[in-house]
Amino acid sequence: MTSALPRAAPARFEVRVLPGLESLAEEAAREFDHAVSDALRDRVVFRVALSGGSTPRALHERLAAKPYRTRIAWDRIRFFFGDERCVPPDHERSNFRMARETLFDPLRIPSDHVFRMRGEADPPAAAAEYARTLASEFARSRSGPRFDLVFLGLGPDGHTASLFPGTKALGERVRLVVANYVPKFREWRLTSTYRLLNAARRVVFLAAGEEKREPVNKILKREPGWRKLPAADIRPRDGTLLWLLDEEAGRDL
Ligand code: 6PG
């Protein structure tokens, strides 16, 4: 069941600092719950792009537990990914595997409600394939693929999704998904581009830990060098942006 009364529309830009990872996960779960309730008033299906990395684990585990496990209309949610490492889906570094273990399996999400990026395939071909998947899943959307909600993480270097400083994907203005070579890791990644991420109705960053403090300060306080950080260019064109930080990452705000 969801709250019947519509909530006030979320602010276009907001930063919340929470006391610790658990409360950050709870706040993110509440945001997810609200976003689903609001969207399903107008649309049949809610489409979310999940973030990779380790921070979202706590959110996924929170969503898979009460009250969210029973309160959210999971059958009306379709799951996508903001990025993926170019590894097989059962690889320990796979973002899909992390989500499967912490969210899809515990909630028994049907596999045809999950759209993973095929990290095991040739990177450019996998990126093009995912773009086709998005085109198909959002075929009825007049404005093209537009996620109801996108979760993003933040790297110590200011990257988000797999948009790393100095990489080619940062300049992509046409395609929605690309293969992006990351020299610092000597590996390929699959990533959403700014065009796709900034089309979202709502983007929520999750950042926790001391190592995120510097990029958070640079981006949110516009400190020198902030323009070089890829996460700084996440600004939904016609949507809202929320930064959820723990006390270590948000200490100086
Ligand atoms: C990935 C993510 C990446 C991640 C950040 C933060 O595939 O690694 O998409 O952008 O969100 O690197 O990762 P942590 O949550 O592990 O700090």
Coordinates of C-alpha atoms and ligand atoms in Angstrom, one line a residue:
M1 CA 0.0 0.0 0.0
T2 CA 1.2 3.5 -0.6
S3 CA 0.3 6.9 0.9
A4 CA -2.9 8.1 -0.8
L5 CA -2.1 11.8 -0.5
P6 CA 0.3 13.2 -3.1
R7 CA 3.5 14.5 -1.5
A8 CA 5.0 17.9 -2.2
A9 CA 7.0 17.7 -5.4
P10 CA 10.7 17.1 -4.6
A11 CA 13.0 20.0 -4.7
R12 CA 15.0 20.4 -8.0
F13 CA 18.2 20.2 -6.1
E14 CA 18.8 19.0 -2.6
V15 CA 21.6 17.7 -0.4
R16 CA 21.0 15.6 2.7
V17 CA 23.7 14.4 5.1
L18 CA 22.8 11.3 7.1
P19 CA 24.5 9.9 10.3
G20 CA 26.0 6.8 8.8
L21 CA 25.6 4.3 6.0
E22 CA 22.5 2.6 7.5
S23 CA 20.6 5.8 7.8
L24 CA 21.7 6.8 4.3
A25 CA 20.4 3.5 3.0
E26 CA 17.1 4.1 4.9
E27 CA 16.7 7.5 3.4
A28 CA 17.5 6.2 -0.1
A29 CA 14.9 3.4 0.4
R30 CA 12.3 6.0 1.4
E31 CA 13.2 8.0 -1.7
F32 CA 12.7 4.9 -3.8
D33 CA 9.4 4.2 -2.2
H34 CA 8.2 7.8 -2.7
A35 CA 9.4 7.9 -6.3
V36 CA 7.5 4.6 -7.1
S37 CA 4.3 5.8 -5.4
D38 CA 4.4 9.1 -7.3
A39 CA 5.2 7.6 -10.7
L40 CA 2.6 4.8 -10.5
R41 CA -0.1 7.4 -10.1
D42 CA 0.4 8.3 -13.7
R43 CA 2.2 5.4 -15.3
V44 CA 1.8 1.7 -15.4
V45 CA 5.5 0.8 -14.9
F46 CA 8.3 2.4 -12.9
R47 CA 11.8 2.2 -14.5
V48 CA 14.9 2.6 -12.4
A49 CA 18.6 2.5 -13.3
L50 CA 20.7 1.1 -10.5
S51 CA 24.2 2.1 -9.7
G52 CA 27.2 -0.2 -9.4
G53 CA 29.9 -0.3 -6.8
S54 CA 29.5 -1.2 -3.2
T55 CA 27.5 1.7 -1.7
P56 CA 24.2 0.6 -3.1
R57 CA 24.4 -2.8 -1.3
A58 CA 23.1 -1.3 1.9
L59 CA 20.2 0.3 -0.1
H60 CA 19.3 -3.0 -1.8
E61 CA 19.4 -4.9 1.4
R62 CA 17.1 -2.3 3.0
L63 CA 14.6 -2.5 0.1
A64 CA 14.6 -6.3 0.3
A65 CA 13.6 -6.1 4.0
K66 CA 10.4 -4.9 5.7
P67 CA 8.5 -2.6 5.2
Y68 CA 9.7 -2.0 1.7
R69 CA 9.7 -5.7 0.7
T70 CA 5.9 -5.8 1.2
R71 CA 5.0 -2.2 0.6
I72 CA 6.4 -1.5 -2.8
A73 CA 4.7 -2.7 -6.0
W74 CA 7.7 -4.7 -7.2
D75 CA 5.8 -6.3 -10.0
R76 CA 5.4 -2.9 -11.7
I77 CA 9.1 -2.0 -11.5
R78 CA 11.6 -2.6 -14.3
F79 CA 15.3 -2.6 -13.5
F80 CA 18.1 -1.2 -15.6
F81 CA 21.8 -0.3 -15.0
G82 CA 23.6 2.9 -15.3
D83 CA 26.8 1.1 -16.1
E84 CA 28.6 -2.2 -16.1
R85 CA 32.0 -3.6 -15.9
C86 CA 33.0 -5.7 -19.0
V87 CA 32.9 -9.0 -17.2
P88 CA 30.5 -12.0 -17.2
P89 CA 27.3 -11.6 -15.2
D90 CA 28.5 -14.1 -12.5
H91 CA 31.9 -12.3 -12.1
E92 CA 32.6 -10.9 -8.6
R93 CA 33.0 -7.4 -10.1
S94 CA 29.7 -7.5 -12.0
N95 CA 27.2 -4.8 -11.0
F96 CA 24.4 -7.1 -12.2
R97 CA 25.7 -9.9 -9.9
M98 CA 25.7 -7.5 -6.9
A99 CA 22.1 -6.4 -7.7
R100 CA 21.0 -10.0 -8.3
E101 CA 22.4 -11.2 -4.9
T102 CA 21.2 -8.2 -2.9
L103 CA 17.9 -7.2 -4.5
F104 CA 16.6 -9.4 -7.4
D105 CA 16.9 -12.8 -5.8
P106 CA 15.7 -11.8 -2.3
L107 CA 12.6 -10.1 -3.8
R108 CA 12.2 -12.8 -6.5
I109 CA 12.1 -10.2 -9.3
P110 CA 11.3 -12.0 -12.5
S111 CA 14.3 -12.1 -14.9
D112 CA 12.2 -10.4 -17.7
H113 CA 11.8 -7.4 -15.4
V114 CA 15.6 -6.9 -15.3
F115 CA 17.6 -5.5 -18.2
R116 CA 21.3 -6.0 -17.7
M117 CA 24.1 -4.7 -19.8
R118 CA 26.0 -7.7 -21.3
G119 CA 29.4 -7.1 -19.9
E120 CA 30.5 -10.4 -21.3
A121 CA 30.0 -9.3 -24.9
D122 CA 32.1 -7.2 -27.2
P123 CA 31.9 -3.7 -25.6
P124 CA 30.8 -1.6 -28.5
A125 CA 28.3 -4.2 -29.6
A126 CA 27.0 -4.6 -26.0
A127 CA 26.6 -0.8 -25.7
A128 CA 24.6 -0.7 -29.0
E129 CA 22.5 -3.6 -27.9
Y130 CA 21.6 -1.9 -24.7
A131 CA 20.7 1.3 -26.5
R132 CA 18.3 -0.8 -28.6
T133 CA 16.9 -2.4 -25.4
L134 CA 16.2 1.1 -24.0
A135 CA 14.6 2.2 -27.3
S136 CA 12.3 -0.8 -27.1
E137 CA 11.5 -0.5 -23.4
F138 CA 10.8 3.2 -23.8
A139 CA 9.1 2.9 -27.2
R140 CA 5.9 4.7 -26.0
S141 CA 7.8 7.6 -24.4
R142 CA 7.5 10.6 -26.7
S143 CA 10.7 12.1 -25.3
G144 CA 12.8 8.9 -25.6
P145 CA 14.3 6.9 -22.8
R146 CA 13.7 8.7 -19.6
F147 CA 14.2 6.9 -16.3
D148 CA 11.8 7.6 -13.4
L149 CA 14.8 7.3 -11.1
V150 CA 18.6 6.9 -11.5
F151 CA 20.8 6.0 -8.6
L152 CA 24.4 7.0 -9.0
G153 CA 27.6 6.6 -7.0
L154 CA 30.6 8.9 -6.8
G155 CA 34.2 7.8 -7.1
P156 CA 37.1 9.5 -5.2
D157 CA 38.2 10.9 -8.6
G158 CA 34.7 12.4 -9.2
H159 CA 33.6 9.7 -11.7
T160 CA 30.0 8.5 -11.7
A161 CA 28.6 5.5 -13.5
S162 CA 31.6 4.7 -15.7
L163 CA 32.1 8.3 -16.8
F164 CA 35.7 8.7 -15.6
P165 CA 37.8 11.9 -15.9
G166 CA 39.6 12.3 -19.2
T167 CA 37.7 9.5 -21.0
K168 CA 35.9 9.6 -24.3
A169 CA 32.4 9.0 -23.1
L170 CA 32.4 12.4 -21.4
G171 CA 32.1 14.0 -24.8
E172 CA 29.3 11.8 -26.2
R173 CA 26.3 14.0 -27.0
V174 CA 24.3 11.7 -29.3
R175 CA 24.4 8.1 -28.1
L176 CA 22.7 7.0 -24.8
V177 CA 25.0 4.1 -24.0
V178 CA 28.6 3.7 -25.0
A179 CA 31.7 1.5 -24.4
N180 CA 34.2 3.6 -22.6
Y181 CA 37.9 2.6 -22.2
V182 CA 39.2 3.6 -18.8
P183 CA 43.1 3.9 -19.0
K184 CA 43.5 4.0 -15.2
F185 CA 42.0 0.5 -14.9
R186 CA 43.2 -0.7 -18.4
E187 CA 39.7 -1.9 -19.0
W188 CA 36.5 -1.3 -20.9
R189 CA 33.3 -0.3 -19.3
L190 CA 29.7 0.1 -20.5
T191 CA 28.1 3.3 -19.4
S192 CA 25.1 5.6 -19.8
T193 CA 26.0 8.9 -21.2
Y194 CA 25.1 12.4 -19.9
R195 CA 22.3 12.5 -22.5
L196 CA 20.6 9.5 -20.9
L197 CA 21.3 10.3 -17.3
N198 CA 20.3 13.9 -17.5
A199 CA 17.0 12.9 -19.1
A200 CA 15.9 11.2 -15.9
R201 CA 12.9 12.5 -13.8
R202 CA 15.0 12.1 -10.7
V203 CA 18.7 11.4 -10.0
V204 CA 19.9 10.4 -6.5
F205 CA 23.5 10.2 -5.7
L206 CA 24.6 7.9 -2.9
A207 CA 28.1 8.7 -1.4
A208 CA 29.5 7.5 1.8
G209 CA 33.0 7.6 3.4
E210 CA 35.9 9.9 3.9
E211 CA 37.3 9.2 0.4
K212 CA 34.2 10.9 -1.1
R213 CA 34.6 14.1 1.0
E214 CA 37.0 15.8 -1.5
P215 CA 34.9 15.2 -4.6
V216 CA 31.8 16.1 -2.7
N217 CA 33.3 19.4 -1.6
K218 CA 34.6 20.2 -5.0
I219 CA 31.3 19.5 -6.8
L220 CA 28.9 20.9 -4.2
K221 CA 31.0 23.8 -3.1
R222 CA 32.3 24.6 -6.6
E223 CA 35.8 24.5 -5.3
P224 CA 38.7 24.9 -7.9
G225 CA 38.8 22.1 -10.3
W226 CA 35.1 21.1 -9.9
R227 CA 34.5 21.3 -13.7
K228 CA 36.9 18.4 -14.2
L229 CA 34.8 16.0 -12.2
P230 CA 32.4 14.0 -14.3
A231 CA 29.7 13.8 -11.6
A232 CA 29.5 17.6 -11.6
D233 CA 27.8 17.5 -15.1
I234 CA 24.9 15.4 -13.8
R235 CA 22.1 17.9 -13.9
P236 CA 18.7 16.5 -14.9
R237 CA 17.4 18.7 -17.7
D238 CA 13.8 18.4 -16.6
G239 CA 14.1 16.5 -13.4
T240 CA 15.3 16.7 -9.8
L241 CA 18.7 16.0 -8.2
L242 CA 19.3 14.7 -4.7
W243 CA 22.6 14.0 -3.1
L244 CA 22.5 11.6 -0.1
L245 CA 25.7 11.6 1.9
D246 CA 26.9 10.1 5.1
E247 CA 28.6 12.3 7.7
E248 CA 32.1 11.5 6.4
A249 CA 31.4 12.4 2.8
G250 CA 29.3 15.4 3.8
R251 CA 31.3 16.6 6.8
D252 CA 32.3 20.0 5.3
L253 CA 28.9 21.0 3.9
Ligands
6PG1 C1 30.8 1.2 -10.8 C2 29.9 2.3 -10.4 C3 30.7 3.5 -10.0 C4 30.5 3.6 -8.5 C5 31.6 4.5 -7.9 C6 31.4 4.4 -6.3 O1 30.5 0.4 -11.7 O2 31.8 1.1 -10.1 O3 28.9 2.6 -11.2 O4 30.4 4.7 -10.6 O5 29.2 4.1 -8.2 O6 32.8 4.0 -8.2 O7 31.7 3.1 -5.9 P1 31.5 2.7 -4.4 O8 30.1 2.7 -4.1 O9 32.1 1.3 -4.4 O10 32.4 3.6 -3.6

